[in-house]
């Protein structure tokens, strides 16, 4: 599990093996069973989290109890609640496992220490943050400007691996459409 994280860092940065050992020394490994929470609404998120195995989702509940999925994270993706991490305020999100998952956790103080002491790690983190911002912008643009069918087709294009791992109702929630609409779209696209 740690080997997956080490491989990721080697591929995404110019961190020396000595610095990589420093990074690994502050990592915690957490195994999360399917349907188990990594974060529950009202708790403060204290980690930077990297998925080495499995699939998790971040979602919120509205006042009627409806789920609104913010994102999914699979192998080699980062996850967490950046706002709660930065502010120390309770999270409005839940993060739970859709599959048995393994997560590498680094506490905020340790993460900040690594960024301050290891320039190559800091450069990698800045690149990840920039990419995350672009992904968020694209998600907003997709959400406000595309039709339900266009949203689904874009999801298929960007995340084909998620279609077989995530229940259709959750994909519908992520896209902001009803499961019935998604079913209709899937039937129509299958006929084309």
mmCIF file of C-alpha atoms in Angstrom, residues 13 15 23 34 36 44 48 61-62 67 69-71 78-79 85 96-97 105 117 121 123-124 131 137 160 170 183 186:
data_model
loop_
_atom_site.group_PDB
_atom_site.id
_atom_site.type_symbol
_atom_site.label_atom_id
_atom_site.label_comp_id
_atom_site.label_asym_id
_atom_site.label_seq_id
_atom_site.Cartn_x
_atom_site.Cartn_y
_atom_site.Cartn_z
ATOM 1 C CA UNK A 13 7.993 14.767 -8.328
ATOM 2 C CA UNK A 15 11.893 13.979 -4.530
ATOM 3 C CA UNK A 23 7.581 11.610 3.705
ATOM 4 C CA UNK A 34 -17.120 -0.717 2.280
ATOM 5 C CA UNK A 36 -17.415 2.814 6.480
ATOM 6 C CA UNK A 44 -13.133 18.311 11.612
ATOM 7 C CA UNK A 48 -4.380 15.041 3.449
ATOM 8 C CA UNK A 61 -27.082 15.696 2.577
ATOM 9 C CA UNK A 62 -29.728 18.354 2.023
ATOM 10 C CA UNK A 67 -27.444 12.900 -1.138
ATOM 11 C CA UNK A 69 -22.204 13.692 -4.425
ATOM 12 C CA UNK A 70 -19.342 16.141 -4.772
ATOM 13 C CA UNK A 71 -16.716 13.733 -6.054
ATOM 14 C CA UNK A 78 -6.280 12.676 -3.295
ATOM 15 C CA UNK A 79 -9.423 13.238 -1.264
ATOM 16 C CA UNK A 85 -8.661 21.125 6.841
ATOM 17 C CA UNK A 96 -17.333 6.953 2.847
ATOM 18 C CA UNK A 97 -15.975 3.925 1.052
ATOM 19 C CA UNK A 105 -3.106 9.908 5.664
ATOM 20 C CA UNK A 117 11.396 21.209 4.156
ATOM 21 C CA UNK A 121 7.338 17.829 -2.543
ATOM 22 C CA UNK A 123 6.234 21.747 -6.084
ATOM 23 C CA UNK A 124 4.278 18.508 -6.497
ATOM 24 C CA UNK A 131 -4.981 20.698 -11.236
ATOM 25 C CA UNK A 137 -13.794 24.916 -12.574
ATOM 26 C CA UNK A 160 -14.801 5.553 -17.933
ATOM 27 C CA UNK A 170 -24.597 7.736 -7.362
ATOM 28 C CA UNK A 183 -31.445 5.430 -17.090
ATOM 29 C CA UNK A 186 -28.107 5.315 -20.965
#
